[in-house]
CSV table of C-alpha atoms in Angstrom, one decimal:
chain,number,residue,atom,x,y,z
A,458,GLY,CA,-48.9,-22.9,-45.5
A,459,VAL,CA,-45.3,-22.4,-46.2
A,460,SER,CA,-45.0,-18.9,-44.7
A,461,LYS,CA,-46.6,-20.1,-41.5
A,462,LEU,CA,-44.2,-23.1,-41.4
A,463,ALA,CA,-41.2,-20.8,-42.0
A,464,GLU,CA,-42.4,-18.4,-39.3
A,465,SER,CA,-42.9,-21.3,-36.8
A,466,LEU,CA,-39.5,-22.8,-37.5
A,467,ASN,CA,-37.9,-19.4,-37.3
A,468,SER,CA,-39.4,-18.8,-33.8
A,469,ILE,CA,-38.3,-22.3,-32.7
A,470,LEU,CA,-34.8,-21.6,-33.9
A,471,VAL,CA,-34.7,-18.2,-32.2
A,472,GLN,CA,-35.9,-19.7,-28.9
A,473,HIS,CA,-33.4,-22.5,-29.1
A,474,ILE,CA,-30.5,-20.1,-29.8
A,475,LYS,CA,-31.7,-17.9,-26.8
A,476,ALA,CA,-31.7,-21.0,-24.6
A,477,VAL,CA,-28.4,-22.4,-25.7
A,478,LEU,CA,-26.3,-19.3,-26.3
A,479,PRO,CA,-25.7,-18.3,-22.6
A,480,GLY,CA,-24.5,-21.8,-21.8
A,481,MET,CA,-22.2,-21.9,-24.9
A,482,ARG,CA,-20.8,-18.5,-24.0
A,483,GLY,CA,-20.1,-19.7,-20.5
A,484,SER,CA,-18.4,-22.9,-21.6
A,485,LEU,CA,-16.4,-21.0,-24.2
A,486,GLN,CA,-15.3,-18.4,-21.6
A,487,GLN,CA,-14.3,-21.2,-19.3
A,488,ALA,CA,-12.3,-23.1,-22.0
A,489,LEU,CA,-10.6,-19.8,-23.0
A,490,SER,CA,-9.6,-19.1,-19.4
A,491,GLU,CA,-8.3,-22.6,-19.0
A,492,ARG,CA,-6.2,-22.3,-22.1
A,493,ILE,CA,-4.9,-18.9,-21.0
A,494,MET,CA,-3.8,-20.4,-17.7
A,495,LYS,CA,-2.2,-23.4,-19.4
A,496,MET,CA,-0.3,-21.0,-21.7
A,497,GLN,CA,0.9,-19.0,-18.7
A,498,SER,CA,2.0,-22.2,-16.9
A,499,LEU,CA,3.9,-23.3,-20.0
A,500,GLY,CA,5.7,-20.0,-20.1
A,501,GLU,CA,3.9,-17.8,-22.6
A,502,GLY,CA,6.6,-15.1,-21.9
A,503,ALA,CA,9.3,-17.5,-23.0
A,504,MET,CA,7.8,-17.8,-26.4
A,505,LYS,CA,7.7,-14.0,-26.7
A,506,GLY,CA,11.4,-13.7,-25.9
A,507,ALA,CA,11.5,-12.6,-22.2
A,508,ARG,CA,14.8,-13.9,-20.9
A,509,HIS,CA,13.7,-14.2,-17.3
A,510,ALA,CA,10.7,-16.2,-18.4
A,511,GLN,CA,12.8,-18.5,-20.5
A,512,GLY,CA,15.1,-19.2,-17.6
A,513,GLY,CA,12.2,-19.7,-15.2
A,514,LEU,CA,10.5,-22.1,-17.7
A,515,ILE,CA,13.7,-24.2,-18.1
A,516,LEU,CA,14.2,-24.4,-14.4
A,517,ARG,CA,10.5,-25.4,-13.9
A,518,LEU,CA,10.8,-28.1,-16.6
A,519,LEU,CA,14.0,-29.5,-15.1
A,520,LYS,CA,12.5,-29.4,-11.6
A,521,ASP,CA,9.4,-31.3,-12.9
A,522,TYR,CA,11.7,-33.8,-14.6
A,523,ALA,CA,13.7,-34.3,-11.4
A,524,ASP,CA,10.6,-34.7,-9.3
A,525,ALA,CA,9.1,-37.2,-11.7
A,526,LEU,CA,12.4,-39.2,-11.8
A,527,GLY,CA,12.7,-39.2,-8.1
A,528,GLY,CA,9.1,-40.3,-7.7
A,529,ASP,CA,9.5,-43.1,-10.1
A,530,LEU,CA,12.7,-44.3,-8.4
A,531,ASP,CA,11.3,-44.2,-4.8
A,532,GLY,CA,7.8,-45.5,-5.9
A,533,SER,CA,5.8,-42.4,-4.9
A,534,SER,CA,4.9,-41.4,-8.5
A,535,GLU,CA,1.2,-41.5,-9.5
A,536,ALA,CA,2.3,-42.3,-13.1
A,537,LEU,CA,3.8,-45.7,-12.2
A,538,GLU,CA,2.5,-48.6,-14.3
A,539,ASP,CA,0.2,-51.2,-12.7
A,540,THR,CA,0.6,-53.8,-15.4
A,541,GLU,CA,4.3,-54.6,-14.7
A,542,VAL,CA,7.1,-54.0,-12.2
A,543,ALA,CA,8.6,-50.6,-13.1
A,544,GLY,CA,10.8,-47.8,-11.8
A,545,GLY,CA,12.7,-48.3,-8.6
A,546,ALA,CA,10.9,-51.5,-7.9
A,547,ARG,CA,12.2,-52.9,-11.2
A,548,ILE,CA,15.8,-52.0,-10.2
A,549,ARG,CA,15.3,-53.7,-6.8
A,550,HIS,CA,13.9,-56.8,-8.7
A,551,VAL,CA,17.0,-56.9,-10.8
A,552,PHE,CA,19.2,-56.9,-7.7
A,553,GLN,CA,17.2,-59.1,-5.5
A,554,ASP,CA,16.0,-61.7,-8.0
A,555,VAL,CA,18.0,-61.7,-11.3
A,556,PHE,CA,21.4,-60.9,-9.8
A,557,VAL,CA,21.0,-63.2,-6.8
A,558,LYS,CA,19.9,-66.1,-9.0
A,559,GLY,CA,22.8,-65.4,-11.3
A,560,LEU,CA,25.2,-65.6,-8.4
A,561,SER,CA,23.6,-68.6,-6.7
A,562,GLY,CA,23.8,-70.4,-10.0
A,563,LEU,CA,27.6,-70.3,-10.0
A,564,ASP,CA,29.6,-73.1,-8.4
A,565,LEU,CA,32.8,-71.4,-7.3
A,566,SER,CA,34.1,-74.7,-6.0
A,567,GLN,CA,34.5,-75.8,-9.6
A,568,GLU,CA,36.8,-72.8,-10.2
A,569,VAL,CA,39.2,-73.4,-7.4
A,570,SER,CA,39.5,-76.9,-5.9
A,571,ASP,CA,40.6,-77.8,-2.4
A,572,GLU,CA,43.8,-79.3,-3.9
A,573,GLU,CA,44.6,-75.9,-5.6
A,574,ILE,CA,44.1,-74.1,-2.3
A,575,ARG,CA,46.4,-76.6,-0.5
A,576,THR,CA,49.0,-76.4,-3.2
A,577,ALA,CA,49.0,-72.6,-3.0
A,578,ILE,CA,49.4,-72.7,0.8
A,579,VAL,CA,52.3,-75.2,0.5
A,580,ASN,CA,54.0,-73.2,-2.3
A,581,CYS,CA,53.8,-70.0,-0.3
A,582,SER,CA,55.2,-71.5,2.8
A,583,GLY,CA,58.5,-72.3,1.2
A,584,VAL,CA,61.2,-74.1,3.2
A,585,LYS,CA,60.2,-72.8,6.6
A,586,GLY,CA,56.4,-73.5,6.6
A,587,THR,CA,53.8,-71.1,7.9
A,588,LEU,CA,50.7,-71.4,10.0
A,589,LEU,CA,48.7,-68.7,8.1
A,590,MET,CA,48.5,-68.3,4.3
A,591,PRO,CA,50.3,-65.2,3.0
A,592,GLU,CA,48.3,-62.6,1.0
A,593,LEU,CA,49.8,-63.1,-2.4
A,594,PRO,CA,48.6,-66.7,-3.1
A,595,PHE,CA,45.2,-65.8,-1.5
A,596,GLU,CA,44.9,-62.8,-3.8
A,597,VAL,CA,45.7,-64.9,-6.9
A,598,LEU,CA,43.0,-67.4,-6.0
A,599,VAL,CA,40.4,-64.7,-5.2
A,600,ARG,CA,41.2,-62.9,-8.6
A,601,ARG,CA,40.3,-66.2,-10.4
A,602,LEU,CA,37.0,-66.4,-8.4
A,603,ILE,CA,36.2,-62.7,-9.1
A,604,THR,CA,36.6,-63.2,-12.9
A,605,THR,CA,33.9,-65.9,-12.5
A,606,LEU,CA,31.6,-63.3,-10.9
A,607,GLU,CA,32.2,-60.7,-13.6
A,608,ASP,CA,29.5,-61.9,-16.0
A,609,PRO,CA,26.6,-61.8,-13.6
A,610,CYS,CA,27.8,-58.4,-12.3
A,611,LEU,CA,28.0,-56.9,-15.8
A,612,GLN,CA,24.6,-58.3,-16.7
A,613,CYS,CA,23.1,-56.8,-13.6
A,614,ALA,CA,24.7,-53.4,-14.4
A,615,ALA,CA,23.4,-53.6,-18.0
A,616,PHE,CA,19.8,-54.3,-16.7
A,617,VAL,CA,20.0,-51.4,-14.2
A,618,ARG,CA,21.4,-49.1,-16.8
A,619,ASP,CA,18.7,-49.9,-19.3
A,620,GLU,CA,16.0,-49.5,-16.7
A,621,LEU,CA,17.4,-46.1,-15.6
A,622,VAL,CA,17.4,-44.9,-19.2
A,623,ARG,CA,13.8,-46.1,-19.6
A,624,ILE,CA,12.7,-44.4,-16.4
A,625,SER,CA,14.4,-41.2,-17.4
A,626,SER,CA,12.7,-41.1,-20.8
A,627,ARG,CA,9.3,-41.9,-19.3
A,628,CYS,CA,9.7,-39.0,-16.8
A,629,MET,CA,10.1,-36.3,-19.3
A,630,PRO,CA,7.4,-33.6,-18.8
A,631,GLU,CA,5.0,-33.1,-21.7
A,632,GLU,CA,5.9,-29.5,-22.1
A,633,ILE,CA,9.4,-30.4,-23.0
A,634,GLU,CA,8.2,-31.5,-26.4
A,635,ARG,CA,8.2,-27.8,-27.2
A,636,PHE,CA,12.0,-27.8,-26.8
A,637,PRO,CA,13.4,-30.7,-28.8
A,638,LYS,CA,17.0,-29.6,-28.3
A,639,LEU,CA,16.5,-29.5,-24.5
A,640,LYS,CA,14.9,-32.9,-24.6
A,641,ARG,CA,17.8,-34.4,-26.6
A,642,ALA,CA,20.3,-32.7,-24.3
A,643,ILE,CA,18.7,-34.1,-21.2
A,644,ALA,CA,18.4,-37.6,-22.7
A,645,SER,CA,22.0,-37.5,-23.8
A,646,GLU,CA,23.3,-36.3,-20.4
A,647,VAL,CA,21.3,-38.9,-18.6
A,648,GLU,CA,22.6,-41.7,-20.8
A,649,GLU,CA,26.1,-40.5,-20.4
A,650,LEU,CA,25.8,-40.2,-16.6
A,651,VAL,CA,24.2,-43.7,-16.4
A,652,ALA,CA,26.9,-45.2,-18.7
A,653,GLU,CA,29.6,-44.0,-16.3
């Protein structure tokens, strides 16, 4: 009865353990070796205080960041989004579509009329009259036109700056999360550089 059932279940359990244990041992060994390799690639020595390992790790993180940023900007990154225009393509879109539409929407003839141009030419010729327009009245008229172009240019610069900051934050390597001060310093430096 019960003893025979217990003996039968016990033998089934032992057979199952014998069948599964080698596979489990192999997968555990493989997972352990993968984790050890990951720890070494992340700079296990840096966590233990080895100065050369810390410097090497920081350099590797910065190189990975620079490579990812360059890849995003030139379109060669595998991490680029496929649901929206992003990276360098987004910056090109801002220049080619948004900025050009902003400029073509301006009517510069409204800012400086033909009459104002004629008046500036007559005024600069004085008593003697001239065939060519001197530089000074021309510069005054051009400055007025340039102030009209200022808003679309500033808007374009703001769009590009925002996209560069977004790209730079997206390109941070995962391992940098272990170093929050480094991450903040990189983000701060990039924002400062882009703001210039």
